[in-house]
Amino acid sequence: MSSFLGIHTAYSGIRAAQAGLETTSNNIANVSTRGYTRQRVELVTSHATLTAAGYIGEGVDIEAINRLRDGFLDERARTELGRSGRLSRLADMLGRTEGVFGELQFGVSNDLDDVFAALEDLANNPDSAGARQVVISRLDGLATRIRSIATGYEAIAANAGNDLIGETREVNQLLHRVAELNTAILGARPGGQPNDLLDERDRVIDDIVERTGARVLHNEDGSVRLTLDGEQLVDRALVNELTASADGTITHPAVGAVTLGGTLGGIQEFLASGIASLQAELDTFATDLATSFNDQHAAGFTDSGAAGGPLFTIALGTARTFQVAVSSPDELAVHGDAAAARFDGDNAQALADLRNVAGSSGSVITEDLQALVSSLGASVGGAQTAANHQAQVAGAAEAARMSEHGVNLDEEFVSLIAFQRQLEAASRVMTSIDQALDVLINRTGVVGR
């Protein structure tokens, strides 16, 4: 009886060592696999058998093959991931607006400098048709630049709206995938822990959280719930899809409009306040610019003695409609006196002086532009700084999580050697028992034959 019990005990050790070697091998093979969670064989002592000599152990049992996952580290990493997603997307969107504005290489300031330089030249040569044509050309260049920025802002906003719709559609697909995995995991659980399915679900959840900032709750049966501001996105196999509009509105079927975190929240914030604020500032600058130039131009006189008309037009105070209103050199009110000779360039000089003198809008054009550029730079710089800082925080949280469930090759090599030695030892035990049984069965009692 004892010999046969020993074989069973040795066999259990071989099975345990084989499971350990296979699990360790799987860990090593997936060291670079995104979202893979390190697995460990959980071993427990088998029930002992009562004999005349007392209880004798029957070896080892494989209780489970578990993932080394820490729920607290998961929640922390996902929280920081959602925040990082929002800030990084907002910084990216604002960075695009800075590119559209084009300071300092080819922005409004260069075109405005060209206008003032052309007006200075016209003031010195008021009867020059060429100087007048250059002024009109420079004014048109300035107007074109302002319109291009305004339309560029609109294009960025439109692209952001399309991104919002597209990413929301992708999030809905991911939500359905979580529901499918919930069902698959519940179906597989009676046979053990489906580690691969759990890993896939965690990867999908990470992606959803990065895009939406959703919260993850675990049900007792092994399924998960995803919530947004307390409202269900996924509960087991039930999915509530989100609907997005190009204006930045995202609606939940139960509560209507919702504000998200993650990358979608970053797009929402950009559309709601970021680009809207920049567009309003540009509209204000363009309106004040037109007002200052137009009022000063109206204070001068053309060659015919008529008062100057508008230099610029701007409909409804929107920069995208900013246009030059003069097309002929004769329309320029160069003179400061209706009866002055053609060589009087006083009003052209007054227009040039708007570079440093407050116009009728009450502010200096160049200072307004500097404030506009500074505001844009501060918005972009602040967003990038916040995004970089949050990326570091999220990276630290992810590193802490990876230290728990990531594969460490040094640890796996140690486990590999330990299980190898366990297998060798258990095999040697079985060989020894086999040899003893061979002697007992085949060689005992042959005397006298």
CSV table of N, CA and C in Angstrom, one decimal, residues 311-406:
chain,number,residue,atom,x,y,z
A,311,LEU,N,-11.6,100.9,-44.9
A,311,LEU,CA,-10.5,100.2,-45.4
A,311,LEU,C,-10.8,98.7,-45.4
A,312,PHE,N,-11.6,98.3,-44.3
A,312,PHE,CA,-11.9,96.9,-44.1
A,312,PHE,C,-13.4,96.7,-43.9
A,313,THR,N,-13.9,95.6,-44.2
A,313,THR,CA,-15.3,95.2,-43.9
A,313,THR,C,-15.2,93.9,-43.1
A,314,ILE,N,-16.1,93.8,-42.1
A,314,ILE,CA,-16.2,92.6,-41.3
A,314,ILE,C,-17.7,92.4,-40.9
A,315,ALA,N,-18.3,91.3,-41.4
A,315,ALA,CA,-19.7,91.0,-41.2
A,315,ALA,C,-19.9,90.3,-39.9
A,316,LEU,N,-20.8,90.8,-39.1
A,316,LEU,CA,-21.3,90.2,-37.9
A,316,LEU,C,-20.1,89.9,-36.9
A,317,GLY,N,-19.1,90.7,-37.1
A,317,GLY,CA,-17.9,90.7,-36.1
A,317,GLY,C,-17.2,89.4,-36.2
A,318,THR,N,-17.2,88.6,-37.3
A,318,THR,CA,-16.5,87.4,-37.4
A,318,THR,C,-15.3,87.5,-38.4
A,319,ALA,N,-14.2,87.0,-37.9
A,319,ALA,CA,-12.9,87.2,-38.6
A,319,ALA,C,-12.9,86.5,-40.0
A,320,ARG,N,-13.7,85.5,-40.1
A,320,ARG,CA,-13.7,84.8,-41.4
A,320,ARG,C,-14.3,85.6,-42.5
A,321,THR,N,-15.0,86.8,-42.2
A,321,THR,CA,-15.5,87.7,-43.2
A,321,THR,C,-14.6,88.9,-43.4
A,322,PHE,N,-13.5,88.9,-42.8
A,322,PHE,CA,-12.6,90.1,-42.9
A,322,PHE,C,-12.1,90.3,-44.3
A,323,GLN,N,-12.4,91.5,-44.9
A,323,GLN,CA,-12.1,91.8,-46.3
A,323,GLN,C,-11.6,93.2,-46.4
A,324,VAL,N,-10.7,93.4,-47.4
A,324,VAL,CA,-10.3,94.8,-47.8
A,324,VAL,C,-11.4,95.5,-48.6
A,325,ALA,N,-11.7,96.7,-48.2
A,325,ALA,CA,-12.8,97.4,-48.8
A,325,ALA,C,-12.4,98.3,-50.0
A,326,VAL,N,-11.1,98.6,-50.2
A,326,VAL,CA,-10.6,99.4,-51.2
A,326,VAL,C,-9.9,98.6,-52.3
A,327,SER,N,-10.1,99.0,-53.5
A,327,SER,CA,-9.4,98.3,-54.6
A,327,SER,C,-8.6,99.2,-55.5
A,328,SER,N,-8.9,100.5,-55.5
A,328,SER,CA,-8.2,101.4,-56.4
A,328,SER,C,-7.3,102.4,-55.5
A,329,PRO,N,-6.2,102.7,-56.1
A,329,PRO,CA,-5.3,103.6,-55.3
A,329,PRO,C,-5.9,105.0,-55.1
A,330,ASP,N,-6.9,105.4,-55.9
A,330,ASP,CA,-7.5,106.7,-55.7
A,330,ASP,C,-8.5,106.7,-54.5
A,331,GLU,N,-8.8,105.5,-54.0
A,331,GLU,CA,-9.7,105.4,-52.9
A,331,GLU,C,-9.0,105.6,-51.6
A,332,LEU,N,-7.7,105.6,-51.6
A,332,LEU,CA,-7.0,105.8,-50.3
A,332,LEU,C,-7.0,107.2,-49.9
A,333,ALA,N,-7.4,107.4,-48.6
A,333,ALA,CA,-7.4,108.8,-48.0
A,333,ALA,C,-6.1,109.1,-47.4
A,334,VAL,N,-5.2,109.5,-48.3
A,334,VAL,CA,-3.8,109.7,-47.9
A,334,VAL,C,-3.6,111.1,-47.2
A,335,HIS,N,-4.4,112.0,-47.6
A,335,HIS,CA,-4.2,113.4,-47.1
A,335,HIS,C,-4.9,113.7,-45.8
A,336,GLY,N,-4.3,114.7,-45.1
A,336,GLY,CA,-4.9,115.1,-43.8
A,336,GLY,C,-5.8,116.3,-44.0
A,337,ASP,N,-5.8,116.9,-45.1
A,337,ASP,CA,-6.6,118.1,-45.4
A,337,ASP,C,-7.3,117.9,-46.7
A,338,ALA,N,-8.5,118.2,-46.8
A,338,ALA,CA,-9.3,118.1,-48.1
A,338,ALA,C,-8.7,119.0,-49.2
A,339,ALA,N,-8.1,120.1,-48.8
A,339,ALA,CA,-7.6,121.0,-49.8
A,339,ALA,C,-6.1,120.9,-50.0
A,340,ALA,N,-5.5,119.9,-49.3
A,340,ALA,CA,-4.0,119.8,-49.4
A,340,ALA,C,-3.6,119.3,-50.8
A,341,ALA,N,-2.3,119.6,-51.1
A,341,ALA,CA,-1.8,119.1,-52.4
A,341,ALA,C,-1.5,117.6,-52.3
A,342,ARG,N,-1.2,117.0,-53.4
A,342,ARG,CA,-1.0,115.6,-53.5
A,342,ARG,C,0.1,115.1,-52.7
A,343,PHE,N,1.1,116.0,-52.4
A,343,PHE,CA,2.2,115.6,-51.6
A,343,PHE,C,2.0,115.6,-50.1
A,344,ASP,N,0.7,115.8,-49.7
A,344,ASP,CA,0.3,115.8,-48.2
A,344,ASP,C,0.0,114.3,-47.9
A,345,GLY,N,0.9,113.7,-47.0
A,345,GLY,CA,0.7,112.3,-46.6
A,345,GLY,C,0.4,112.2,-45.1
A,346,ASP,N,-0.3,113.2,-44.5
A,346,ASP,CA,-0.5,113.2,-43.1
A,346,ASP,C,-1.4,112.1,-42.6
A,347,ASN,N,-2.4,111.8,-43.4
A,347,ASN,CA,-3.3,110.7,-42.9
A,347,ASN,C,-2.7,109.3,-43.1
A,348,ALA,N,-1.9,109.2,-44.1
A,348,ALA,CA,-1.1,107.9,-44.3
A,348,ALA,C,-0.2,107.7,-43.1
A,349,GLN,N,0.4,108.8,-42.7
A,349,GLN,CA,1.3,108.7,-41.5
A,349,GLN,C,0.5,108.4,-40.2
A,350,ALA,N,-0.7,109.0,-40.1
A,350,ALA,CA,-1.6,108.7,-39.0
A,350,ALA,C,-2.0,107.2,-38.9
A,351,LEU,N,-2.2,106.7,-40.1
A,351,LEU,CA,-2.5,105.3,-40.2
A,351,LEU,C,-1.3,104.4,-39.8
A,352,ALA,N,-0.1,104.8,-40.2
A,352,ALA,CA,1.1,104.1,-39.8
A,352,ALA,C,1.4,104.2,-38.4
A,353,ASP,N,1.0,105.4,-37.8
A,353,ASP,CA,1.2,105.6,-36.3
A,353,ASP,C,0.3,104.7,-35.5
A,354,LEU,N,-0.7,104.0,-36.1
A,354,LEU,CA,-1.5,103.1,-35.3
A,354,LEU,C,-0.7,101.9,-34.8
A,355,ARG,N,0.5,101.8,-35.3
A,355,ARG,CA,1.4,100.8,-34.8
A,355,ARG,C,1.6,101.0,-33.3
A,356,ASN,N,1.8,102.2,-32.8
A,356,ASN,CA,2.1,102.5,-31.5
A,356,ASN,C,1.1,103.4,-30.8
A,357,VAL,N,0.1,103.9,-31.5
A,357,VAL,CA,-0.9,104.9,-30.9
A,357,VAL,C,-2.3,104.2,-30.8
A,358,ALA,N,-3.0,104.4,-29.8
A,358,ALA,CA,-4.3,103.8,-29.6
A,358,ALA,C,-5.2,104.4,-30.7
A,359,GLY,N,-6.0,103.5,-31.3
A,359,GLY,CA,-7.0,103.9,-32.3
A,359,GLY,C,-8.3,104.2,-31.6
A,360,SER,N,-9.3,104.3,-32.5
A,360,SER,CA,-10.7,104.6,-31.9
A,360,SER,C,-11.2,103.5,-31.1
A,361,SER,N,-10.7,102.3,-31.3
A,361,SER,CA,-11.1,101.1,-30.5
A,361,SER,C,-10.7,101.2,-29.0
A,362,GLY,N,-9.7,102.2,-28.8
A,362,GLY,CA,-9.3,102.4,-27.4
A,362,GLY,C,-8.0,101.6,-27.1
A,363,SER,N,-7.5,100.9,-28.0
A,363,SER,CA,-6.3,100.1,-27.8
A,363,SER,C,-5.3,100.2,-29.0
A,364,VAL,N,-4.1,99.8,-28.7
A,364,VAL,CA,-3.1,99.8,-29.7
A,364,VAL,C,-3.1,98.5,-30.5
A,365,ILE,N,-3.1,98.5,-31.8
A,365,ILE,CA,-3.3,97.3,-32.6
A,365,ILE,C,-2.2,96.3,-32.3
A,366,THR,N,-1.0,96.7,-32.2
A,366,THR,CA,0.1,95.8,-32.0
A,366,THR,C,0.1,95.2,-30.6
A,367,GLU,N,-0.4,96.0,-29.6
A,367,GLU,CA,-0.6,95.4,-28.3
A,367,GLU,C,-1.7,94.4,-28.3
A,368,ASP,N,-2.8,94.7,-29.0
A,368,ASP,CA,-3.9,93.7,-29.1
A,368,ASP,C,-3.4,92.4,-29.7
A,369,LEU,N,-2.6,92.5,-30.7
A,369,LEU,CA,-2.0,91.3,-31.4
A,369,LEU,C,-1.1,90.6,-30.4
A,370,GLN,N,-0.3,91.3,-29.7
A,370,GLN,CA,0.6,90.7,-28.7
A,370,GLN,C,-0.2,90.0,-27.7
A,371,ALA,N,-1.3,90.6,-27.2
A,371,ALA,CA,-2.1,89.9,-26.2
A,371,ALA,C,-2.8,88.7,-26.7
A,372,LEU,N,-3.2,88.8,-28.0
A,372,LEU,CA,-3.8,87.6,-28.7
A,372,LEU,C,-2.8,86.5,-28.8
A,373,VAL,N,-1.6,86.8,-29.2
A,373,VAL,CA,-0.6,85.7,-29.3
A,373,VAL,C,-0.2,85.2,-28.0
A,374,SER,N,-0.1,86.1,-27.0
A,374,SER,CA,0.3,85.6,-25.6
A,374,SER,C,-0.8,84.7,-25.0
A,375,SER,N,-2.1,85.1,-25.3
A,375,SER,CA,-3.2,84.3,-24.8
A,375,SER,C,-3.1,82.9,-25.4
A,376,LEU,N,-2.9,82.8,-26.7
A,376,LEU,CA,-2.8,81.5,-27.4
A,376,LEU,C,-1.6,80.7,-26.9
A,377,GLY,N,-0.5,81.4,-26.7
A,377,GLY,CA,0.7,80.7,-26.2
A,377,GLY,C,0.5,80.2,-24.8
A,378,ALA,N,-0.2,81.0,-24.0
A,378,ALA,CA,-0.4,80.6,-22.6
A,378,ALA,C,-1.3,79.4,-22.5
A,379,SER,N,-2.4,79.4,-23.4
A,379,SER,CA,-3.3,78.3,-23.4
A,379,SER,C,-2.6,77.0,-23.9
A,380,VAL,N,-1.8,77.1,-24.9
A,380,VAL,CA,-1.1,75.9,-25.5
A,380,VAL,C,-0.1,75.4,-24.5
A,381,GLY,N,0.7,76.4,-24.0
A,381,GLY,CA,1.8,76.0,-23.0
A,381,GLY,C,1.2,75.4,-21.7
A,382,GLY,N,0.2,76.0,-21.2
A,382,GLY,CA,-0.4,75.5,-20.0
A,382,GLY,C,-1.0,74.1,-20.2
A,383,ALA,N,-1.6,73.9,-21.4
A,383,ALA,CA,-2.2,72.5,-21.6
A,383,ALA,C,-1.1,71.5,-21.8
A,384,GLN,N,0.0,71.9,-22.5
A,384,GLN,CA,1.1,70.9,-22.7
A,384,GLN,C,1.8,70.6,-21.4
A,385,THR,N,2.0,71.6,-20.5
A,385,THR,CA,2.6,71.4,-19.2
A,385,THR,C,1.8,70.5,-18.4
A,386,ALA,N,0.5,70.7,-18.4
A,386,ALA,CA,-0.4,69.8,-17.6
A,386,ALA,C,-0.4,68.4,-18.2
A,387,ALA,N,-0.4,68.3,-19.5
A,387,ALA,CA,-0.4,67.0,-20.1
A,387,ALA,C,0.8,66.2,-19.8
A,388,ASN,N,2.0,66.9,-19.9
A,388,ASN,CA,3.3,66.3,-19.6
A,388,ASN,C,3.3,65.8,-18.1
A,389,HIS,N,2.9,66.7,-17.2
A,389,HIS,CA,2.9,66.3,-15.8
A,389,HIS,C,2.0,65.1,-15.6
A,390,GLN,N,0.8,65.1,-16.2
A,390,GLN,CA,-0.1,64.0,-15.9
A,390,GLN,C,0.4,62.7,-16.6
A,391,ALA,N,1.1,62.9,-17.7
A,391,ALA,CA,1.7,61.7,-18.4
A,391,ALA,C,2.7,61.0,-17.4
A,392,GLN,N,3.4,61.8,-16.7
A,392,GLN,CA,4.4,61.3,-15.7
A,392,GLN,C,3.7,60.6,-14.6
A,393,VAL,N,2.6,61.2,-14.1
A,393,VAL,CA,1.8,60.6,-13.0
A,393,VAL,C,1.2,59.3,-13.5
A,394,ALA,N,0.6,59.3,-14.7
A,394,ALA,CA,0.1,58.1,-15.3
A,394,ALA,C,1.1,57.0,-15.5
A,395,GLY,N,2.3,57.4,-16.0
A,395,GLY,CA,3.4,56.5,-16.2
A,395,GLY,C,3.8,55.8,-14.9
A,396,ALA,N,3.9,56.6,-13.8
A,396,ALA,CA,4.3,56.1,-12.5
A,396,ALA,C,3.2,55.1,-12.0
A,397,ALA,N,1.9,55.4,-12.2
A,397,ALA,CA,0.9,54.5,-11.8
A,397,ALA,C,0.9,53.2,-12.6
A,398,GLU,N,1.2,53.3,-13.9
A,398,GLU,CA,1.3,52.1,-14.8
A,398,GLU,C,2.5,51.3,-14.4
A,399,ALA,N,3.6,52.0,-14.1
A,399,ALA,CA,4.8,51.2,-13.7
A,399,ALA,C,4.5,50.4,-12.4
A,400,ALA,N,3.8,51.0,-11.5
A,400,ALA,CA,3.4,50.3,-10.2
A,400,ALA,C,2.6,49.1,-10.5
A,401,ARG,N,1.6,49.3,-11.4
A,401,ARG,CA,0.8,48.2,-11.8
A,401,ARG,C,1.5,47.1,-12.5
A,402,MET,N,2.4,47.5,-13.4
A,402,MET,CA,3.2,46.5,-14.1
A,402,MET,C,4.2,45.7,-13.2
A,403,SER,N,4.6,46.4,-12.2
A,403,SER,CA,5.5,45.7,-11.2
A,403,SER,C,4.8,44.5,-10.5
A,404,GLU,N,3.4,44.6,-10.5
A,404,GLU,CA,2.6,43.6,-9.9
A,404,GLU,C,2.2,42.5,-10.9
A,405,HIS,N,1.7,42.9,-12.0
A,405,HIS,CA,1.2,41.9,-13.0
A,405,HIS,C,2.0,41.7,-14.2
A,406,GLY,N,3.1,42.5,-14.4
A,406,GLY,CA,4.0,42.3,-15.5
A,406,GLY,C,4.9,41.1,-15.3
